[in-house]
Coordinates of C-alpha atoms and ligand atoms in Angstrom, one line a residue:
M1 CA -100.2 -10.8 -20.9
N2 CA -102.3 -12.4 -18.2
Q3 CA -105.6 -11.8 -19.8
A4 CA -108.5 -13.8 -18.6
Q5 CA -110.7 -15.7 -21.0
V6 CA -113.3 -13.3 -22.4
N7 CA -116.7 -14.4 -23.4
T8 CA -118.1 -13.0 -26.6
N9 CA -120.9 -14.0 -28.9
I10 CA -119.3 -12.9 -32.1
N11 CA -119.1 -16.4 -33.5
F12 CA -122.8 -17.0 -33.5
V13 CA -123.2 -13.9 -35.6
N14 CA -120.6 -15.0 -38.1
N15 CA -120.9 -18.8 -37.5
K16 CA -117.2 -19.1 -36.9
Q17 CA -116.0 -21.5 -34.3
L18 CA -112.4 -20.5 -34.5
F19 CA -110.9 -17.1 -35.6
I20 CA -108.0 -14.8 -34.9
K21 CA -109.1 -11.4 -33.5
Q22 CA -105.6 -9.9 -33.4
I23 CA -102.2 -11.1 -34.4
K24 CA -98.8 -9.4 -33.7
A25 CA -95.5 -10.6 -35.0
N26 CA -92.1 -9.4 -33.7
Y27 CA -88.9 -9.9 -35.5
F28 CA -90.6 -12.5 -37.6
R29 CA -89.3 -12.9 -41.2
N30 CA -89.5 -9.5 -42.9
Y31 CA -91.6 -8.0 -40.0
K32 CA -90.0 -6.2 -37.1
N33 CA -93.5 -5.4 -35.8
L34 CA -96.7 -6.5 -37.4
E35 CA -100.2 -6.0 -35.9
L36 CA -103.4 -7.0 -37.5
N37 CA -106.8 -6.4 -35.9
L38 CA -109.5 -8.7 -37.4
S39 CA -113.0 -9.8 -37.1
A40 CA -114.4 -13.3 -37.7
D41 CA -114.5 -12.6 -41.5
N42 CA -112.3 -14.5 -43.9
I43 CA -109.1 -12.6 -44.7
V44 CA -107.5 -11.8 -48.1
L45 CA -103.9 -10.7 -47.9
V46 CA -103.2 -8.8 -51.1
G47 CA -99.8 -7.6 -52.3
H48 CA -96.9 -7.7 -54.7
N49 CA -94.5 -10.7 -54.9
G50 CA -92.1 -10.8 -52.0
V51 CA -94.0 -8.3 -49.9
G52 CA -94.7 -10.7 -47.0
K53 CA -98.1 -12.4 -47.5
T54 CA -96.9 -15.9 -47.0
N55 CA -94.9 -14.8 -44.0
I56 CA -98.1 -13.7 -42.3
L57 CA -99.7 -17.1 -43.0
E58 CA -96.5 -18.6 -41.6
A59 CA -96.8 -16.5 -38.4
V60 CA -100.4 -17.7 -38.0
S61 CA -99.3 -21.3 -38.5
Y62 CA -97.2 -21.1 -35.3
L63 CA -100.4 -20.7 -33.3
T64 CA -100.5 -24.5 -33.3
S65 CA -97.8 -27.1 -32.7
G66 CA -95.2 -28.0 -35.3
R67 CA -92.9 -26.2 -37.7
G68 CA -95.4 -24.1 -39.5
I69 CA -96.4 -24.0 -43.2
R70 CA -92.8 -23.9 -44.4
K71 CA -91.3 -26.4 -41.9
A72 CA -88.6 -23.7 -41.3
K73 CA -85.7 -23.9 -39.0
S74 CA -86.4 -21.6 -36.1
K75 CA -83.4 -19.3 -36.7
D76 CA -84.6 -18.7 -40.3
L77 CA -87.8 -17.2 -39.0
S78 CA -85.9 -14.5 -37.1
Y79 CA -85.9 -11.1 -38.7
N80 CA -82.8 -10.7 -40.9
S81 CA -81.7 -7.4 -42.4
F82 CA -79.5 -9.4 -44.8
D83 CA -77.0 -6.5 -45.2
D84 CA -75.4 -7.4 -41.8
K85 CA -72.8 -10.1 -41.6
F86 CA -74.8 -11.9 -38.9
Y87 CA -78.4 -12.2 -38.1
E88 CA -79.4 -9.1 -36.3
N89 CA -81.5 -10.9 -33.7
L90 CA -81.9 -14.6 -33.3
F91 CA -85.4 -14.3 -31.8
W92 CA -88.9 -14.0 -32.9
G93 CA -92.3 -13.9 -31.4
V94 CA -95.9 -14.2 -32.4
H95 CA -98.8 -13.2 -30.2
A96 CA -102.5 -13.6 -31.0
S97 CA -106.0 -13.3 -29.4
V98 CA -107.8 -16.3 -30.7
F99 CA -111.5 -16.9 -30.4
V100 CA -112.1 -20.6 -29.8
M101 CA -115.7 -21.8 -29.6
D102 CA -117.0 -19.3 -27.0
K103 CA -113.8 -18.0 -25.4
T104 CA -110.9 -15.8 -26.3
F105 CA -107.4 -17.1 -25.6
E106 CA -104.2 -15.1 -25.6
I107 CA -101.5 -17.2 -27.3
G108 CA -97.8 -16.3 -27.4
T109 CA -95.0 -18.3 -29.0
G110 CA -91.5 -17.7 -30.2
I111 CA -87.8 -18.3 -29.4
Q112 CA -85.6 -16.2 -27.2
K113 CA -82.0 -15.3 -27.9
N114 CA -79.6 -18.2 -27.9
N115 CA -82.4 -20.7 -27.3
N116 CA -83.7 -22.7 -30.2
S117 CA -86.6 -24.3 -28.6
R118 CA -90.0 -22.8 -29.2
L119 CA -91.8 -21.4 -26.1
V120 CA -95.5 -21.3 -25.8
K121 CA -97.8 -19.4 -23.5
I122 CA -101.5 -19.7 -23.2
N123 CA -103.2 -16.9 -21.3
G124 CA -99.9 -15.9 -19.8
E125 CA -98.9 -19.3 -18.5
F126 CA -96.2 -21.4 -20.0
A127 CA -97.6 -24.4 -21.9
K128 CA -96.5 -27.2 -24.2
Q129 CA -96.9 -27.2 -28.0
A130 CA -99.2 -30.2 -27.5
D131 CA -101.5 -28.0 -25.4
L132 CA -101.6 -25.5 -28.3
S133 CA -102.5 -28.2 -30.8
K134 CA -105.4 -29.3 -28.6
L135 CA -106.6 -25.7 -28.3
V136 CA -106.2 -24.4 -31.9
K137 CA -106.5 -26.5 -35.1
I138 CA -105.0 -25.0 -38.2
S139 CA -104.7 -26.6 -41.6
W140 CA -103.2 -25.2 -44.8
I141 CA -102.7 -25.6 -48.5
T142 CA -99.5 -24.1 -50.0
P143 CA -98.0 -24.3 -53.5
Q144 CA -95.1 -26.4 -51.9
M145 CA -97.5 -29.1 -51.0
L146 CA -98.1 -29.9 -54.6
L147 CA -94.4 -30.6 -55.0
I148 CA -94.7 -33.4 -52.4
F149 CA -96.5 -35.5 -55.0
H150 CA -93.5 -35.5 -57.2
N151 CA -90.9 -36.0 -54.5
G152 CA -89.8 -39.3 -52.9
M153 CA -92.0 -41.6 -50.7
Q154 CA -90.5 -40.2 -47.5
E155 CA -91.9 -36.7 -48.3
K156 CA -95.3 -38.2 -49.1
R157 CA -95.3 -40.2 -45.9
R158 CA -94.4 -37.1 -43.9
F159 CA -97.3 -35.2 -45.6
I160 CA -99.9 -37.9 -44.7
D161 CA -98.4 -38.4 -41.2
R162 CA -98.8 -34.7 -40.5
L163 CA -102.4 -34.9 -41.4
I164 CA -102.8 -38.0 -39.2
N165 CA -101.2 -36.2 -36.3
I166 CA -103.9 -33.5 -36.3
S167 CA -106.6 -36.2 -35.8
N168 CA -104.4 -38.4 -33.6
P169 CA -101.8 -36.2 -31.8
T170 CA -99.7 -39.2 -30.6
H171 CA -99.0 -40.4 -34.2
V172 CA -95.9 -38.3 -35.0
G173 CA -94.5 -39.1 -31.5
L174 CA -94.7 -42.8 -32.3
L175 CA -92.8 -42.2 -35.6
Y176 CA -90.1 -40.2 -34.0
R177 CA -89.5 -42.9 -31.4
Y178 CA -89.6 -45.6 -34.1
E179 CA -87.1 -43.8 -36.3
F180 CA -84.9 -43.1 -33.2
L181 CA -84.9 -46.8 -32.3
I182 CA -84.0 -47.9 -35.8
K183 CA -80.9 -45.6 -35.5
E184 CA -80.1 -46.9 -32.0
R185 CA -80.4 -50.5 -33.2
L186 CA -77.9 -49.8 -36.0
K187 CA -75.5 -48.1 -33.6
I188 CA -75.6 -51.0 -31.2
I189 CA -75.1 -53.5 -34.0
N190 CA -72.0 -51.6 -35.2
N191 CA -70.5 -50.6 -31.9
Y192 CA -71.6 -52.9 -29.2
N193 CA -71.8 -56.2 -31.1
G194 CA -72.8 -58.9 -28.7
N195 CA -75.1 -57.0 -26.4
K196 CA -78.0 -59.3 -27.0
I197 CA -80.4 -58.2 -24.3
W198 CA -80.1 -54.6 -25.2
I199 CA -80.7 -55.2 -28.9
D200 CA -83.5 -57.7 -28.2
T201 CA -85.3 -55.0 -26.1
I202 CA -84.9 -52.4 -28.9
E203 CA -86.2 -54.8 -31.6
N204 CA -89.2 -55.6 -29.5
D205 CA -90.0 -51.9 -29.1
I206 CA -89.5 -51.4 -32.9
V207 CA -92.0 -54.1 -33.7
N208 CA -94.6 -52.9 -31.2
L209 CA -94.2 -49.3 -32.6
S210 CA -94.5 -50.6 -36.2
I211 CA -97.9 -52.2 -35.3
N212 CA -99.1 -48.9 -33.7
I213 CA -98.0 -46.8 -36.6
I214 CA -99.5 -49.1 -39.3
E215 CA -102.8 -49.3 -37.3
S216 CA -102.9 -45.5 -36.8
R217 CA -102.4 -44.9 -40.5
K218 CA -105.0 -47.6 -41.4
K219 CA -107.5 -46.0 -39.1
F220 CA -106.9 -42.6 -40.7
V221 CA -107.4 -44.0 -44.2
S222 CA -110.6 -45.6 -43.3
E223 CA -111.9 -42.5 -41.5
M224 CA -111.1 -40.4 -44.5
Q225 CA -112.8 -42.8 -46.8
S226 CA -116.0 -42.7 -44.7
I227 CA -115.9 -38.9 -44.7
F228 CA -115.6 -39.0 -48.5
F229 CA -118.5 -41.4 -48.8
K230 CA -120.7 -39.2 -46.6
S231 CA -119.8 -36.1 -48.6
D232 CA -122.5 -34.2 -50.4
L233 CA -121.0 -30.8 -51.1
N234 CA -119.6 -29.6 -54.5
E235 CA -118.9 -33.2 -55.5
E236 CA -118.7 -32.4 -59.2
F237 CA -116.1 -29.8 -58.6
F238 CA -114.0 -31.5 -55.9
P239 CA -113.5 -35.2 -56.7
D240 CA -113.6 -38.1 -54.3
I241 CA -110.0 -39.0 -53.3
C242 CA -108.7 -42.4 -52.3
I243 CA -105.7 -42.8 -50.1
E244 CA -103.8 -46.1 -50.0
I245 CA -100.9 -46.9 -47.7
T246 CA -99.3 -50.2 -48.7
G247 CA -96.2 -52.1 -47.9
K248 CA -94.8 -55.5 -47.0
A249 CA -95.2 -54.9 -43.3
E250 CA -98.9 -53.9 -43.8
E251 CA -99.5 -57.1 -45.8
L252 CA -97.9 -59.2 -43.1
L253 CA -99.9 -57.6 -40.3
D254 CA -103.1 -58.0 -42.3
S255 CA -102.5 -61.6 -43.1
L256 CA -101.0 -62.8 -39.7
G257 CA -102.7 -60.6 -37.1
K258 CA -100.8 -58.8 -34.3
E259 CA -99.4 -61.6 -32.3
K260 CA -98.0 -63.7 -35.2
Y261 CA -96.8 -60.5 -37.0
H262 CA -94.8 -59.7 -33.8
S263 CA -93.0 -63.0 -33.7
K264 CA -92.4 -63.0 -37.5
M265 CA -90.9 -59.5 -37.4
I266 CA -88.7 -60.4 -34.4
E267 CA -87.5 -63.4 -36.4
I268 CA -86.9 -61.2 -39.5
L269 CA -84.9 -58.6 -37.5
R270 CA -82.8 -61.2 -35.8
K271 CA -82.0 -62.9 -39.1
N272 CA -81.1 -59.6 -40.7
R273 CA -78.9 -58.7 -37.8
N274 CA -77.1 -62.1 -38.0
D275 CA -76.7 -61.8 -41.8
G276 CA -75.3 -58.3 -41.5
I277 CA -78.3 -56.7 -43.2
S278 CA -79.5 -53.4 -41.6
S279 CA -82.6 -52.7 -43.6
F280 CA -86.0 -54.4 -42.9
I281 CA -89.6 -54.0 -43.7
G282 CA -91.8 -51.7 -41.7
P283 CA -93.9 -48.4 -41.8
H284 CA -90.7 -46.5 -42.7
K285 CA -90.9 -48.2 -46.1
S286 CA -94.7 -47.8 -46.7
E287 CA -95.9 -46.6 -50.1
L288 CA -98.5 -43.8 -50.3
L289 CA -100.9 -43.5 -53.2
I290 CA -103.4 -40.7 -53.6
F291 CA -105.8 -41.0 -56.6
K292 CA -109.3 -40.0 -57.8
R293 CA -111.8 -42.6 -56.8
E294 CA -113.6 -42.6 -60.1
S295 CA -110.9 -42.5 -62.7
K296 CA -108.2 -44.1 -60.5
Q297 CA -105.9 -41.4 -61.8
E298 CA -103.0 -40.9 -59.5
I299 CA -102.3 -37.3 -58.3
R300 CA -98.8 -37.2 -59.8
Y301 CA -100.2 -37.8 -63.3
C302 CA -102.7 -34.9 -63.0
S303 CA -102.3 -31.4 -64.3
T304 CA -101.2 -28.6 -62.0
G305 CA -104.8 -27.3 -61.7
E306 CA -106.2 -30.9 -61.2
Q307 CA -103.6 -31.5 -58.5
K308 CA -104.6 -28.4 -56.7
V309 CA -108.3 -29.3 -56.9
M310 CA -107.5 -32.8 -55.5
L311 CA -105.5 -31.3 -52.7
I312 CA -108.3 -28.8 -51.9
S313 CA -110.7 -31.8 -51.8
L314 CA -108.4 -33.8 -49.5
I315 CA -107.8 -30.9 -47.1
F316 CA -111.5 -29.9 -46.9
K317 CA -112.4 -33.5 -46.1
H318 CA -109.7 -33.6 -43.6
C319 CA -111.2 -30.6 -41.9
D320 CA -114.5 -32.5 -41.8
L321 CA -112.7 -35.4 -40.1
I322 CA -111.2 -33.0 -37.5
E323 CA -114.6 -31.5 -36.9
S324 CA -116.2 -34.9 -36.4
I325 CA -113.5 -35.8 -33.8
Y326 CA -113.0 -32.5 -32.0
K327 CA -116.2 -30.6 -32.8
Q328 CA -113.9 -27.8 -34.1
T329 CA -113.2 -26.9 -37.7
P330 CA -109.6 -25.8 -38.3
I331 CA -108.6 -22.3 -39.4
L332 CA -107.5 -22.6 -43.0
L333 CA -104.5 -20.9 -44.5
L334 CA -104.8 -20.9 -48.3
D335 CA -101.6 -19.7 -49.9
D336 CA -101.8 -18.7 -53.6
I337 CA -104.8 -20.9 -53.9
I338 CA -106.5 -19.1 -56.8
E339 CA -103.5 -19.6 -59.1
H340 CA -104.2 -22.3 -61.7
L341 CA -107.9 -22.6 -60.8
D342 CA -110.4 -22.1 -63.6
D343 CA -113.6 -19.9 -62.9
I344 CA -115.7 -22.9 -62.0
H345 CA -113.3 -24.3 -59.4
K346 CA -112.6 -20.8 -58.1
R347 CA -116.3 -20.3 -57.5
A348 CA -116.7 -23.6 -55.9
L349 CA -113.8 -22.9 -53.6
F350 CA -115.3 -19.5 -52.8
E351 CA -118.5 -21.1 -51.8
K352 CA -116.8 -23.7 -49.7
T353 CA -114.7 -21.2 -47.8
S354 CA -117.6 -18.8 -47.3
E355 CA -119.4 -21.7 -45.6
H356 CA -116.3 -22.9 -43.6
N357 CA -117.0 -22.9 -39.9
S358 CA -113.7 -21.2 -39.0
Q359 CA -111.7 -18.3 -40.4
C360 CA -110.0 -18.8 -43.8
W361 CA -106.9 -16.8 -44.8
F362 CA -106.1 -16.2 -48.5
T363 CA -103.1 -14.7 -50.2
C364 CA -103.2 -13.2 -53.7
T365 CA -101.4 -10.6 -55.8
N366 CA -104.5 -8.9 -57.2
S367 CA -107.7 -8.1 -55.2
R368 CA -109.8 -8.4 -58.4
A369 CA -109.6 -12.1 -58.0
F370 CA -111.9 -11.8 -55.0
K371 CA -114.4 -9.3 -56.4
D372 CA -117.1 -12.1 -56.6
Y373 CA -116.5 -13.5 -53.2
P374 CA -120.0 -14.4 -51.9
V375 CA -119.7 -13.1 -48.3
S376 CA -118.0 -10.2 -46.7
Y377 CA -114.3 -10.5 -46.1
K378 CA -111.4 -8.4 -44.8
S379 CA -109.0 -7.4 -47.5
I380 CA -105.5 -6.3 -46.2
D381 CA -103.1 -4.5 -48.5
V382 CA -99.8 -6.0 -47.4
N383 CA -97.9 -3.5 -49.6
K384 CA -99.0 -0.8 -47.1
L385 CA -98.2 -2.6 -43.9
Q386 CA -95.3 -1.0 -42.1
K387 CA -92.6 -3.6 -41.6
N388 CA -89.9 -1.8 -39.8
F389 CA -91.3 1.0 -37.8
S390 CA -90.0 0.2 -34.3
K391 CA -86.4 0.5 -33.2
K392 CA -87.1 -1.1 -29.9
R393 CA -85.4 -4.4 -29.7
E394 CA -87.4 -6.6 -27.5
L395 CA -89.1 -9.9 -27.7
K396 CA -92.8 -9.9 -27.0
Y397 CA -94.1 -13.4 -27.3
A398 CA -96.8 -13.2 -24.7
Ligands
LIG1 N1 -85.7 -14.2 -41.8 C1 -86.1 -13.2 -42.7 N2 -85.8 -11.9 -42.4 C2 -86.1 -10.9 -43.2 N3 -86.8 -11.1 -44.4 C3 -87.1 -12.4 -44.7 C4 -86.8 -13.5 -43.9 N4 -87.2 -14.6 -44.5 C5 -87.8 -14.2 -45.6 N5 -87.7 -12.9 -45.8 C6 -88.2 -12.1 -46.9 O1 -89.6 -11.9 -46.8 C7 -90.1 -11.5 -48.0 C8 -91.5 -11.8 -48.2 O2 -91.7 -13.2 -48.4 P1 -93.1 -13.9 -48.6 O3 -92.8 -15.3 -49.0 O4 -94.0 -13.7 -47.5 O5 -93.6 -13.1 -49.9 P2 -95.1 -13.1 -50.6 O6 -95.7 -11.8 -50.4 O7 -95.8 -14.3 -50.1 O8 -94.6 -13.3 -52.1 P3 -95.2 -14.1 -53.3 O9 -96.4 -13.4 -53.9 O10 -94.1 -14.2 -54.3 O11 -95.6 -15.5 -52.8 C9 -89.1 -12.0 -49.1 O12 -88.6 -11.0 -49.8 C10 -88.0 -12.7 -48.2 O13 -86.7 -12.4 -48.7
LIG2 MG1 -96.2 -16.1 -51.1

């Protein structure tokens, strides 16, 4: 779909920097063919349980890089009739016209049969996922995100690293490389004992990466804190949040400085290796704490509603951070957000989303929940969307 960039002025009428004008999904989850035509207004997807509301948000979440709001495996996204022995088609595609600042971009993404890697097209040209994340910022709040605060530290680190990656798109790449090298080091210790030069090089890279990761996380924490300090909106309803990332490696880097930390870590790694110990300190062991600044109450000790309010506060401030860096506010996907919120917080959220500079997408099971929404919005009855109308089996991802 080689459509040129189209200039429009719609955003200035609606004050939206980023919005989806049209989205189509092909063989995606429970949709064989889905097409939604939209304006800059916020969107409320209404429907019974299991009808496909979150699936639509998930399709939208593939308009940026990564594994979407559910972190799904690509093959699970492919339409499955469930009554067949095998998946009917192992492919899926999402296509959208996205208004970004003052231009419209045609974005296509998906996987082809027998190929698990996600393809991306921007205005008909093949592109990288990284190009997509530069073009379109999308953030979300899902019920599953609340579970993170009760899970292990690894899950929590992943959550915060994903947020960091939106403001610093090299961050997750550093982590992948770091984790890969830790595995490589172990392999060499176990299988190629004695190859000193090889392992020295890997340990050197591990230490350098650990410095970059710790510094990138530290920068993020301090940027978020300054955004919270600057805040003036709805404070009484959305509390100030503190994020702390701590660990032995962080302490060491703080106290020694980069150069001495580097030599100390090399020493630690060598000693561990000689003593037959594989584990060592580093950003893969960091502890993450999220708490209310005022009461110091940690998020995992809060009620379900309180946790949701804290998460909303965190994600909105993160949107402010992204806007301050990229001059672009992310599209927000808010899955089942109203659930567990009292009327006061619901009203505060409605106000905040109606003032949000990019399109917000909501899901809910009853449209009555939105009757007091302060600005116009588009309500879509997902129960009535046709899910299986086309028999034509073809992939249209761009
Ligand atoms: N790959 C797939 N192929 C076909 N259907 C799928 C696939 N993956 C999930 N589904 C189905 O999609 C349906 C809709 O799921 P979705 O999570 O979007 O529902 P929902 O409307 O958000 O429901 P709820 O209100 O309970 O959150 C589910 O019944 C699920 O079984
Ligand atoms: Mg849902």
